[in-house]
mmCIF file of C-alpha atoms in Angstrom:
data_model
loop_
_atom_site.group_PDB
_atom_site.id
_atom_site.type_symbol
_atom_site.label_atom_id
_atom_site.label_comp_id
_atom_site.label_asym_id
_atom_site.label_seq_id
_atom_site.Cartn_x
_atom_site.Cartn_y
_atom_site.Cartn_z
ATOM 1 C CA MET A 1 0.248 0.028 -0.106
ATOM 2 C CA ALA A 2 1.225 3.391 -0.799
ATOM 3 C CA PHE A 3 1.946 6.272 1.936
ATOM 4 C CA PHE A 4 3.420 9.759 1.420
ATOM 5 C CA LYS A 5 6.567 11.129 2.223
ATOM 6 C CA LEU A 6 7.923 14.291 3.330
ATOM 7 C CA ASN A 7 9.423 16.605 0.731
ATOM 8 C CA ASP A 8 12.431 18.499 1.217
ATOM 9 C CA ASP A 9 11.876 21.746 -2.017
ATOM 10 C CA SER A 10 15.411 22.161 -1.414
ATOM 11 C CA LEU A 11 16.420 18.979 -2.667
ATOM 12 C CA LEU A 12 16.819 17.879 -6.499
ATOM 13 C CA VAL A 13 17.120 13.755 -6.889
ATOM 14 C CA SER A 14 18.062 12.223 -9.684
ATOM 15 C CA LEU A 15 17.877 8.226 -9.861
ATOM 16 C CA ASP A 16 19.304 6.414 -12.879
ATOM 17 C CA LEU A 17 18.277 2.740 -13.383
ATOM 18 C CA GLY A 18 20.056 0.677 -15.198
ATOM 19 C CA SER A 19 20.338 -2.828 -16.138
ATOM 20 C CA TYR A 20 23.720 -3.655 -13.992
ATOM 21 C CA ALA A 21 22.957 -0.861 -10.586
ATOM 22 C CA THR A 22 20.729 1.474 -10.094
ATOM 23 C CA ARG A 23 21.944 4.882 -8.984
ATOM 24 C CA CYS A 24 20.849 7.777 -6.833
ATOM 25 C CA ALA A 25 21.991 11.299 -6.360
ATOM 26 C CA VAL A 26 20.778 14.060 -4.306
ATOM 27 C CA PHE A 27 21.765 17.570 -5.510
ATOM 28 C CA LYS A 28 21.536 20.772 -3.591
ATOM 29 C CA LYS A 29 18.639 22.690 -5.362
ATOM 30 C CA SER A 30 20.860 25.926 -6.932
ATOM 31 C CA ASP A 31 19.990 29.204 -9.641
ATOM 32 C CA GLN A 32 23.156 27.714 -11.342
ATOM 33 C CA LEU A 33 24.930 24.564 -12.393
ATOM 34 C CA PRO A 34 26.426 22.598 -11.424
ATOM 35 C CA PHE A 35 24.159 21.739 -8.954
ATOM 36 C CA LYS A 36 26.335 20.850 -5.129
ATOM 37 C CA LEU A 37 26.463 17.114 -4.725
ATOM 38 C CA LEU A 38 24.795 15.891 -1.075
ATOM 39 C CA ALA A 39 24.726 12.480 -1.913
ATOM 40 C CA TYR A 40 25.111 9.251 -3.844
ATOM 41 C CA THR A 41 24.580 5.512 -3.168
ATOM 42 C CA GLU A 42 24.229 2.852 -6.205
ATOM 43 C CA GLN A 43 22.922 -0.779 -5.553
ATOM 44 C CA GLN A 44 23.315 -3.908 -8.082
ATOM 45 C CA THR A 45 19.945 -3.856 -9.903
ATOM 46 C CA GLN A 46 17.864 -6.619 -9.550
ATOM 47 C CA GLY A 47 14.261 -7.683 -10.867
ATOM 48 C CA LEU A 48 15.347 -6.488 -14.174
ATOM 49 C CA GLU A 49 16.072 -8.454 -17.041
ATOM 50 C CA GLU A 50 16.557 -6.874 -21.134
ATOM 51 C CA SER A 51 14.774 -3.596 -19.905
ATOM 52 C CA ARG A 52 11.864 -4.886 -18.378
ATOM 53 C CA ILE A 53 10.796 -5.570 -15.385
ATOM 54 C CA THR A 54 10.659 -9.580 -14.396
ATOM 55 C CA ASP A 55 10.366 -9.440 -10.496
ATOM 56 C CA PHE A 56 8.614 -6.893 -8.660
ATOM 57 C CA GLU A 57 9.205 -7.381 -5.602
ATOM 58 C CA SER A 58 12.986 -7.514 -6.037
ATOM 59 C CA LEU A 59 12.803 -4.285 -8.061
ATOM 60 C CA SER A 60 11.145 -2.275 -5.467
ATOM 61 C CA LEU A 61 13.976 -3.708 -2.456
ATOM 62 C CA VAL A 62 16.524 -2.281 -4.801
ATOM 63 C CA PHE A 63 15.007 1.202 -4.980
ATOM 64 C CA SER A 64 14.350 1.245 -1.417
ATOM 65 C CA GLU A 65 17.343 0.312 -0.361
ATOM 66 C CA VAL A 66 19.191 2.905 -2.850
ATOM 67 C CA LEU A 67 16.712 5.769 -1.719
ATOM 68 C CA SER A 68 16.800 5.373 2.036
ATOM 69 C CA SER A 69 20.655 5.466 2.062
ATOM 70 C CA ALA A 70 21.251 8.503 -0.077
ATOM 71 C CA GLU A 71 18.107 10.112 2.701
ATOM 72 C CA GLU A 72 20.208 8.962 5.306
ATOM 73 C CA LEU A 73 23.378 10.473 4.060
ATOM 74 C CA CYS A 74 21.813 14.103 3.137
ATOM 75 C CA ARG A 75 19.891 13.305 6.287
ATOM 76 C CA SER A 76 16.939 14.630 5.249
ATOM 77 C CA SER A 77 13.795 13.119 3.075
ATOM 78 C CA PHE A 78 12.569 13.119 -0.687
ATOM 79 C CA SER A 79 9.956 12.145 -2.082
ATOM 80 C CA GLU A 80 10.060 13.714 -5.474
ATOM 81 C CA LEU A 81 12.621 12.525 -7.999
ATOM 82 C CA TRP A 82 13.616 12.412 -11.614
ATOM 83 C CA LEU A 83 13.985 9.109 -13.204
ATOM 84 C CA GLY A 84 16.813 8.005 -15.901
ATOM 85 C CA PHE A 85 16.186 4.663 -17.739
ATOM 86 C CA SER A 86 16.995 2.724 -20.679
ATOM 87 C CA PRO A 87 13.513 0.995 -22.287
ATOM 88 C CA PRO A 88 12.910 -0.068 -25.400
ATOM 89 C CA PHE A 89 12.632 2.724 -27.774
ATOM 90 C CA HIS A 90 10.481 4.041 -31.214
ATOM 91 C CA SER A 91 12.593 6.988 -32.987
ATOM 92 C CA PHE A 92 10.887 9.188 -35.708
ATOM 93 C CA ARG A 93 10.681 12.716 -36.831
ATOM 94 C CA SER A 94 7.027 14.234 -37.378
ATOM 95 C CA LYS A 95 6.475 17.693 -39.101
ATOM 96 C CA GLY A 96 4.023 20.580 -38.100
ATOM 97 C CA MET A 97 2.641 23.364 -39.871
ATOM 98 C CA VAL A 98 0.694 26.171 -38.618
ATOM 99 C CA ALA A 99 -0.275 29.735 -40.649
ATOM 100 C CA LEU A 100 1.013 32.750 -38.686
ATOM 101 C CA PRO A 101 -1.748 35.358 -38.155
ATOM 102 C CA ASN A 102 -0.040 38.285 -37.041
ATOM 103 C CA LYS A 103 2.647 37.415 -39.961
ATOM 104 C CA GLU A 104 5.306 37.119 -37.245
ATOM 105 C CA VAL A 105 6.548 34.309 -35.169
ATOM 106 C CA THR A 106 5.624 34.435 -31.422
ATOM 107 C CA LYS A 107 5.878 32.205 -28.495
ATOM 108 C CA LYS A 108 2.549 31.284 -29.130
ATOM 109 C CA ASP A 109 3.072 30.142 -32.678
ATOM 110 C CA ILE A 110 6.043 27.884 -31.690
ATOM 111 C CA ASP A 111 4.417 25.977 -29.096
ATOM 112 C CA LEU A 112 1.208 25.384 -31.594
ATOM 113 C CA VAL A 113 3.488 24.006 -34.336
ATOM 114 C CA ILE A 114 5.134 21.752 -32.152
ATOM 115 C CA HIS A 115 2.119 20.004 -30.503
ATOM 116 C CA THR A 116 0.943 19.980 -33.958
ATOM 117 C CA ALA A 117 3.756 17.881 -35.417
ATOM 118 C CA CYS A 118 3.357 15.737 -31.556
ATOM 119 C CA ALA A 119 -0.621 14.955 -32.181
ATOM 120 C CA ILE A 120 0.022 11.640 -34.334
ATOM 121 C CA SER A 121 -0.624 7.948 -33.437
ATOM 122 C CA LEU A 122 1.858 5.938 -31.602
ATOM 123 C CA PRO A 123 3.278 2.850 -32.168
ATOM 124 C CA ASN A 124 0.845 0.335 -30.448
ATOM 125 C CA GLN A 125 0.619 0.624 -26.795
ATOM 126 C CA HIS A 126 3.417 3.102 -26.818
ATOM 127 C CA LYS A 127 3.468 6.490 -24.694
ATOM 128 C CA LYS A 128 5.363 10.228 -25.812
ATOM 129 C CA LEU A 129 8.643 10.312 -23.911
ATOM 130 C CA HIS A 130 10.371 13.134 -25.397
ATOM 131 C CA SER A 131 9.488 15.244 -28.523
ATOM 132 C CA ARG A 132 12.482 17.552 -29.907
ATOM 133 C CA PRO A 133 12.108 20.250 -32.276
ATOM 134 C CA GLU A 134 14.891 20.260 -34.197
ATOM 135 C CA ALA A 135 14.294 22.767 -36.587
ATOM 136 C CA PHE A 136 12.247 25.476 -37.695
ATOM 137 C CA SER A 137 11.322 26.919 -41.435
ATOM 138 C CA VAL A 138 9.121 30.182 -41.959
ATOM 139 C CA ASP A 139 7.457 29.703 -45.215
ATOM 140 C CA SER A 140 10.059 27.146 -46.837
ATOM 141 C CA GLN A 141 12.649 29.417 -46.398
ATOM 142 C CA PRO A 142 16.185 27.704 -45.135
ATOM 143 C CA GLU A 143 16.170 26.058 -41.969
ATOM 144 C CA VAL A 144 16.481 27.686 -38.728
ATOM 145 C CA LEU A 145 16.867 26.996 -34.743
ATOM 146 C CA ASN A 146 15.005 29.605 -33.128
ATOM 147 C CA PRO A 147 11.974 31.332 -35.421
ATOM 148 C CA LEU A 148 10.842 33.655 -32.512
ATOM 149 C CA GLY A 149 10.990 36.724 -34.240
ATOM 150 C CA LEU A 150 10.496 36.149 -37.735
ATOM 151 C CA THR A 151 8.222 37.526 -40.341
ATOM 152 C CA GLY A 152 6.182 35.201 -43.130
ATOM 153 C CA LEU A 153 2.920 33.704 -42.882
ATOM 154 C CA ARG A 154 3.459 29.920 -41.962
ATOM 155 C CA LEU A 155 5.979 27.842 -39.800
ATOM 156 C CA GLU A 156 6.622 24.822 -40.169
ATOM 157 C CA THR A 157 8.621 22.157 -37.836
ATOM 158 C CA ASP A 158 10.969 18.842 -37.986
ATOM 159 C CA VAL A 159 10.265 17.251 -34.495
ATOM 160 C CA ARG A 160 11.925 14.244 -32.780
ATOM 161 C CA LEU A 161 9.609 11.731 -31.184
ATOM 162 C CA ILE A 162 10.890 8.855 -28.656
ATOM 163 C CA SER A 163 8.394 6.949 -27.480
ATOM 164 C CA THR A 164 8.355 3.996 -25.037
ATOM 165 C CA PRO A 165 6.067 1.287 -23.880
ATOM 166 C CA GLU A 166 3.491 2.512 -21.584
ATOM 167 C CA LEU A 167 3.393 -0.201 -19.438
ATOM 168 C CA TYR A 168 6.687 -0.617 -18.447
ATOM 169 C CA CYS A 169 6.436 3.382 -17.366
ATOM 170 C CA LYS A 170 3.237 2.318 -15.622
ATOM 171 C CA ASP A 171 5.254 -0.573 -13.793
ATOM 172 C CA LEU A 172 8.547 1.727 -12.236
ATOM 173 C CA HIS A 173 6.061 4.404 -11.480
ATOM 174 C CA LYS A 174 3.735 1.698 -9.135
ATOM 175 C CA VAL A 175 6.806 0.171 -7.695
ATOM 176 C CA LEU A 176 8.149 4.053 -6.277
ATOM 177 C CA LYS A 177 4.400 4.797 -4.844
ATOM 178 C CA ASN A 178 4.234 2.132 -3.216
ATOM 179 C CA LEU A 179 7.541 2.962 -1.532
ATOM 180 C CA GLY A 180 6.380 6.932 -1.218
ATOM 181 C CA TYR A 181 7.970 8.464 -4.094
ATOM 182 C CA LYS A 182 6.450 10.546 -6.763
ATOM 183 C CA PRO A 183 8.703 10.594 -10.184
ATOM 184 C CA LYS A 184 8.084 13.718 -11.602
ATOM 185 C CA ALA A 185 9.510 13.349 -15.318
ATOM 186 C CA PHE A 186 11.044 9.878 -17.028
ATOM 187 C CA PHE A 187 13.841 10.729 -19.178
ATOM 188 C CA HIS A 188 15.946 8.623 -21.693
ATOM 189 C CA THR A 189 19.309 8.078 -20.812
ATOM 190 C CA LEU A 190 20.818 8.426 -23.676
ATOM 191 C CA LEU A 191 19.099 10.831 -24.726
ATOM 192 C CA ALA A 192 20.044 12.767 -21.940
ATOM 193 C CA PHE A 193 23.632 11.714 -22.193
ATOM 194 C CA GLY A 194 23.530 13.179 -26.056
ATOM 195 C CA GLU A 195 22.058 16.356 -25.468
ATOM 196 C CA ASN A 196 24.121 17.425 -22.097
ATOM 197 C CA LEU A 197 27.541 15.548 -23.069
ATOM 198 C CA THR A 198 27.857 17.099 -26.106
ATOM 199 C CA SER A 199 28.677 20.876 -27.340
ATOM 200 C CA PHE A 200 26.532 23.055 -29.562
ATOM 201 C CA ASP A 201 29.294 22.536 -32.496
ATOM 202 C CA GLN A 202 30.100 18.595 -32.114
ATOM 203 C CA LYS A 203 25.695 18.805 -32.724
ATOM 204 C CA LYS A 204 26.864 21.223 -35.960
ATOM 205 C CA ASN A 205 29.533 19.274 -37.246
ATOM 206 C CA GLY A 206 28.458 15.685 -36.389
ATOM 207 C CA ILE A 207 29.234 13.743 -33.162
ATOM 208 C CA CYS A 208 28.672 10.466 -32.424
ATOM 209 C CA LEU A 209 27.945 9.631 -28.137
ATOM 210 C CA CYS A 210 28.177 5.984 -27.091
ATOM 211 C CA ASP A 211 27.532 4.936 -23.517
ATOM 212 C CA ILE A 212 29.022 1.267 -23.537
ATOM 213 C CA GLY A 213 26.739 -0.265 -20.595
ATOM 214 C CA HIS A 214 26.521 -3.385 -18.815
ATOM 215 C CA ASN A 215 24.609 -5.737 -21.530
ATOM 216 C CA SER A 216 24.531 -2.832 -24.524
ATOM 217 C CA THR A 217 26.131 -0.246 -25.969
ATOM 218 C CA ARG A 218 23.677 2.384 -27.025
ATOM 219 C CA GLY A 219 24.692 5.274 -29.624
ATOM 220 C CA ILE A 220 22.821 9.099 -31.081
ATOM 221 C CA VAL A 221 24.499 10.679 -33.806
ATOM 222 C CA TYR A 222 24.043 14.075 -34.394
ATOM 223 C CA LEU A 223 24.397 16.585 -37.499
ATOM 224 C CA ASN A 224 23.094 19.382 -38.174
ATOM 225 C CA HIS A 225 21.844 19.977 -35.195
ATOM 226 C CA LYS A 226 19.162 17.055 -35.784
ATOM 227 C CA ILE A 227 19.467 13.243 -34.277
ATOM 228 C CA GLU A 228 20.114 10.830 -37.045
ATOM 229 C CA ASP A 229 20.487 8.114 -35.974
ATOM 230 C CA MET A 230 19.830 5.958 -32.244
ATOM 231 C CA PHE A 231 20.866 2.120 -31.763
ATOM 232 C CA SER A 232 21.377 -0.277 -29.662
ATOM 233 C CA ILE A 233 24.222 -2.992 -29.498
ATOM 234 C CA PRO A 234 23.741 -6.245 -27.555
ATOM 235 C CA ILE A 235 27.156 -6.366 -26.990
ATOM 236 C CA GLY A 236 28.673 -4.052 -23.814
ATOM 237 C CA ALA A 237 31.334 -4.586 -20.719
ATOM 238 C CA TYR A 238 29.622 -7.898 -19.411
ATOM 239 C CA HIS A 239 30.516 -9.593 -22.680
ATOM 240 C CA LEU A 240 33.957 -8.173 -22.301
ATOM 241 C CA THR A 241 34.121 -9.176 -18.566
ATOM 242 C CA GLN A 242 33.382 -12.751 -19.756
ATOM 243 C CA PHE A 243 35.758 -12.869 -22.573
ATOM 244 C CA LEU A 244 38.345 -12.469 -20.700
ATOM 245 C CA SER A 245 37.248 -14.870 -17.823
ATOM 246 C CA SER A 246 36.763 -17.459 -20.209
ATOM 247 C CA GLN A 247 40.782 -16.489 -21.742
ATOM 248 C CA PHE A 248 42.411 -16.650 -18.933
ATOM 249 C CA ASN A 249 40.798 -18.942 -17.205
ATOM 250 C CA LEU A 250 39.591 -16.372 -14.429
ATOM 251 C CA SER A 251 36.512 -15.731 -12.269
ATOM 252 C CA PHE A 252 33.946 -13.206 -13.239
ATOM 253 C CA GLU A 253 35.030 -11.161 -10.694
ATOM 254 C CA LEU A 254 38.531 -11.254 -11.086
ATOM 255 C CA ALA A 255 38.409 -10.398 -14.306
ATOM 256 C CA GLU A 256 36.337 -7.711 -14.131
ATOM 257 C CA SER A 257 38.809 -6.180 -11.523
ATOM 258 C CA LEU A 258 41.831 -6.984 -13.890
ATOM 259 C CA LYS A 259 40.072 -4.833 -16.880
ATOM 260 C CA HIS A 260 39.605 -2.032 -14.658
ATOM 261 C CA ASN A 261 42.524 -2.053 -12.237
ATOM 262 C CA SER A 262 45.256 -3.547 -13.441
ATOM 263 C CA SER A 263 44.650 -3.118 -17.900
ATOM 264 C CA GLU A 264 46.551 -0.842 -20.191
ATOM 265 C CA PHE A 265 46.433 -0.854 -24.058
ATOM 266 C CA LEU A 266 49.303 -1.644 -25.944
ATOM 267 C CA LEU A 267 49.157 1.635 -28.586
ATOM 268 C CA ASN A 268 51.123 3.942 -26.593
ATOM 269 C CA THR A 269 50.739 3.226 -22.963
ATOM 270 C CA TYR A 270 52.253 -0.332 -22.811
ATOM 271 C CA SER A 271 56.019 -0.106 -21.886
ATOM 272 C CA GLN A 272 56.748 -3.381 -20.068
ATOM 273 C CA GLY A 273 54.528 -6.412 -21.757
ATOM 274 C CA GLU A 274 55.805 -9.636 -19.951
ATOM 275 C CA GLU A 275 55.268 -8.022 -16.832
ATOM 276 C CA PRO A 276 52.522 -10.442 -14.657
ATOM 277 C CA LEU A 277 49.727 -8.700 -13.392
ATOM 278 C CA GLU A 278 49.412 -8.785 -9.841
ATOM 279 C CA THR A 279 46.344 -10.858 -9.234
ATOM 280 C CA SER A 280 44.481 -12.265 -5.671
ATOM 281 C CA GLN A 281 45.055 -15.739 -6.972
ATOM 282 C CA ASP A 282 48.381 -17.563 -5.766
ATOM 283 C CA ASN A 283 50.723 -19.284 -8.503
ATOM 284 C CA LEU A 284 48.624 -17.512 -11.547
ATOM 285 C CA TYR A 285 50.665 -15.543 -13.997
ATOM 286 C CA ILE A 286 49.376 -13.474 -16.997
ATOM 287 C CA SER A 287 51.569 -11.515 -18.480
ATOM 288 C CA ARG A 288 50.417 -7.509 -19.112
ATOM 289 C CA LYS A 289 50.865 -8.112 -22.748
ATOM 290 C CA ALA A 290 48.923 -10.714 -22.957
ATOM 291 C CA PHE A 291 46.080 -9.405 -20.868
ATOM 292 C CA SER A 292 45.790 -6.196 -23.015
ATOM 293 C CA SER A 293 45.709 -7.922 -25.884
ATOM 294 C CA SER A 294 43.024 -10.074 -25.093
ATOM 295 C CA LEU A 295 41.279 -6.674 -23.835
ATOM 296 C CA GLU A 296 41.608 -4.784 -26.998
ATOM 297 C CA GLN A 297 40.422 -7.857 -29.139
ATOM 298 C CA ALA A 298 37.503 -7.787 -27.220
ATOM 299 C CA LEU A 299 36.799 -4.134 -27.354
ATOM 300 C CA SER A 300 37.448 -4.037 -30.974
ATOM 301 C CA LYS A 301 34.060 -6.278 -31.126
ATOM 302 C CA ILE A 302 32.156 -3.257 -29.893
ATOM 303 C CA LEU A 303 33.898 -0.653 -31.732
ATOM 304 C CA GLU A 304 33.604 -2.518 -35.084
ATOM 305 C CA GLU A 305 29.741 -3.121 -34.559
ATOM 306 C CA VAL A 306 29.748 0.364 -33.791
ATOM 307 C CA LYS A 307 31.515 1.565 -37.449
ATOM 308 C CA LEU A 308 28.947 -1.213 -38.424
ATOM 309 C CA ARG A 309 25.958 0.338 -37.280
ATOM 310 C CA LEU A 310 26.785 3.455 -39.224
ATOM 311 C CA SER A 311 26.758 4.278 -42.811
ATOM 312 C CA LYS A 312 29.799 5.172 -44.678
ATOM 313 C CA GLN A 313 28.574 7.987 -45.540
ATOM 314 C CA LEU A 314 27.012 8.878 -41.757
ATOM 315 C CA LEU A 315 30.249 7.865 -40.330
ATOM 316 C CA ASP A 316 32.306 9.870 -42.813
ATOM 317 C CA SER A 317 29.922 13.133 -41.560
ATOM 318 C CA ILE A 318 31.067 13.270 -37.961
ATOM 319 C CA SER A 319 34.071 15.064 -38.313
ATOM 320 C CA SER A 320 33.451 16.046 -34.465
ATOM 321 C CA GLY A 321 34.214 12.338 -33.731
ATOM 322 C CA PHE A 322 32.969 10.111 -30.882
ATOM 323 C CA ILE A 323 32.494 10.462 -27.105
ATOM 324 C CA PHE A 324 31.809 7.127 -25.380
ATOM 325 C CA THR A 325 31.167 7.049 -21.441
ATOM 326 C CA GLY A 326 30.368 4.118 -19.150
ATOM 327 C CA GLU A 327 33.021 2.529 -16.874
ATOM 328 C CA THR A 328 34.505 0.976 -19.785
ATOM 329 C CA ALA A 329 35.647 4.470 -21.303
ATOM 330 C CA TYR A 330 37.601 5.189 -18.724
ATOM 331 C CA ILE A 331 40.220 2.443 -18.717
ATOM 332 C CA LYS A 332 43.455 3.675 -19.072
ATOM 333 C CA GLY A 333 44.720 3.837 -23.411
ATOM 334 C CA PHE A 334 40.951 3.275 -24.377
ATOM 335 C CA THR A 335 40.253 7.127 -25.728
ATOM 336 C CA ASP A 336 43.896 6.086 -28.070
ATOM 337 C CA TRP A 337 42.701 2.378 -29.350
ATOM 338 C CA ALA A 338 39.270 3.560 -29.796
ATOM 339 C CA GLU A 339 40.757 6.125 -31.968
ATOM 340 C CA PHE A 340 43.119 4.603 -33.731
ATOM 341 C CA TYR A 341 40.335 2.051 -34.930
ATOM 342 C CA LEU A 342 37.994 4.039 -35.635
ATOM 343 C CA GLY A 343 39.915 6.827 -37.368
ATOM 344 C CA LYS A 344 38.115 9.424 -35.645
ATOM 345 C CA PRO A 345 38.736 11.660 -32.399
ATOM 346 C CA VAL A 346 37.426 9.967 -29.785
ATOM 347 C CA CYS A 347 36.860 11.679 -26.113
ATOM 348 C CA VAL A 348 35.270 10.545 -22.800
ATOM 349 C CA PRO A 349 32.829 13.532 -20.568
ATOM 350 C CA GLN A 350 35.250 15.317 -18.555
ATOM 351 C CA ASN A 351 33.904 14.285 -15.015
ATOM 352 C CA THR A 352 31.578 16.594 -12.699
ATOM 353 C CA TYR A 353 32.436 15.275 -9.825
ATOM 354 C CA ASP A 354 34.954 13.219 -8.181
ATOM 355 C CA ASN A 355 32.973 9.747 -8.936
ATOM 356 C CA PHE A 356 32.145 9.788 -12.489
ATOM 357 C CA LYS A 357 29.234 7.558 -12.314
ATOM 358 C CA SER A 358 27.169 11.047 -9.964
ATOM 359 C CA THR A 359 28.005 12.530 -13.677
ATOM 360 C CA ASN A 360 24.981 10.234 -15.565
ATOM 361 C CA CYS A 361 22.870 11.412 -12.471
ATOM 362 C CA PHE A 362 24.030 14.540 -12.973
ATOM 363 C CA THR A 363 22.912 14.549 -16.860
ATOM 364 C CA LEU A 364 19.391 13.684 -15.829
ATOM 365 C CA LEU A 365 18.885 16.848 -14.028
ATOM 366 C CA GLN A 366 20.578 19.016 -16.592
ATOM 367 C CA GLN A 367 17.779 17.274 -18.769
ATOM 368 C CA ALA A 368 14.891 18.788 -16.663
ATOM 369 C CA TYR A 369 16.437 22.250 -16.109
ATOM 370 C CA LEU A 370 16.583 22.809 -20.151
ATOM 371 C CA ASP A 371 12.761 20.756 -20.109
ATOM 372 C CA ASN A 372 11.542 23.590 -18.004
ATOM 373 C CA LYS A 373 10.646 21.312 -14.880
ATOM 374 C CA ILE A 374 13.045 22.429 -12.496
ATOM 375 C CA TYR A 375 12.298 26.044 -11.152
ATOM 376 C CA TYR A 376 13.998 28.744 -9.541
ATOM 377 C CA PRO A 377 12.923 31.274 -7.580
ATOM 378 C CA LYS A 378 15.183 33.937 -9.132
ATOM 379 C CA GLN A 379 14.320 32.849 -13.225
ATOM 380 C CA ASN A 380 10.606 33.266 -12.536
ATOM 381 C CA SER A 381 10.713 33.807 -16.380
ATOM 382 C CA PHE A 382 12.691 31.166 -17.314
ATOM 383 C CA SER A 383 11.219 28.777 -20.168
ATOM 384 C CA LYS A 384 12.560 26.561 -22.407
ATOM 385 C CA TRP A 385 12.498 29.259 -24.991
ATOM 386 C CA SER A 386 14.740 31.173 -23.347
ATOM 387 C CA VAL A 387 17.258 29.015 -22.704
ATOM 388 C CA LEU A 388 16.883 28.617 -26.508
ATOM 389 C CA LYS A 389 17.504 32.047 -27.332
ATOM 390 C CA GLU A 390 20.830 32.333 -24.504
ATOM 391 C CA LEU A 391 21.932 28.926 -26.843
ATOM 392 C CA PHE A 392 21.490 30.026 -30.447
#
């Protein structure tokens, strides 16, 4: 049975539901970015497989533990939060058009043309998760990003719609409600990463952001400020560790530890190839060169799948290269190896906080900020379009 909790309005809470771990970050509300991080907790995800709930009680227990731990750390109580997750999704473009009665584009006209573009039938049993206006045109003139104030008779827009199974959202809402929490909004983490970890120029010149998750690698591609592609590849960090475990006859836990703490790539970072790795198992000899070579081989499979997923034309068009996120991307030498393999610039996000995992939660709040779902006393007139005006 659901119950009600007190909510501290000075806190902003982000819950990141991943296939491997569920993370919660609590921030102090402020009128400036970045927010002050007050607490961060995580628990291994249970009751979730392939982005669907398989055990309601297990997932409820995970949410309860991670949220109550966060409350203890920040010494306060909260009930409202922003939820980021990676559900199955359907992504497509829709067009909208309205007449301009005053022959000048107003905010009301912009809102109306976006609403018109979103008024379409969605895939069976799906709900709209995000709608992102990508470009506007007045009287079929060249596209612009912000048409406010332009003169004409007709306003058109292209909107990127992202939908997800409605029942999945309802089930997650039910789990949280039973614990006394209310999700203020749902965010697809891939879109939140793409919108907040890429710059204005990168979106214009072409950029591909890839998030290496536990069971899959997901990507989003921008070109000319539009989302050109969103994809998911069924290979992730788990498969890398599994490959190393089988190659060297290691336990999964030891292979995972060595992958992050003792590995380095041969390209530019390797120094003493036959030096043995330090392991917790006695009488176990693994040369650093052999381990690094196997890790390169495993990661090459992910990079090759990414290249195959992108058409050659699109790959050639993304002049800004790639941004990789996820714990795997922070392995020593990864960016050099990926840059060599992909033939494009590669980087990872600069950590907003000491623990890069909390950056995932922070991007969800950044997205809420841009979507006008977080309000501040000093910004009573704050709106998404005022942000767009500042950016563009």
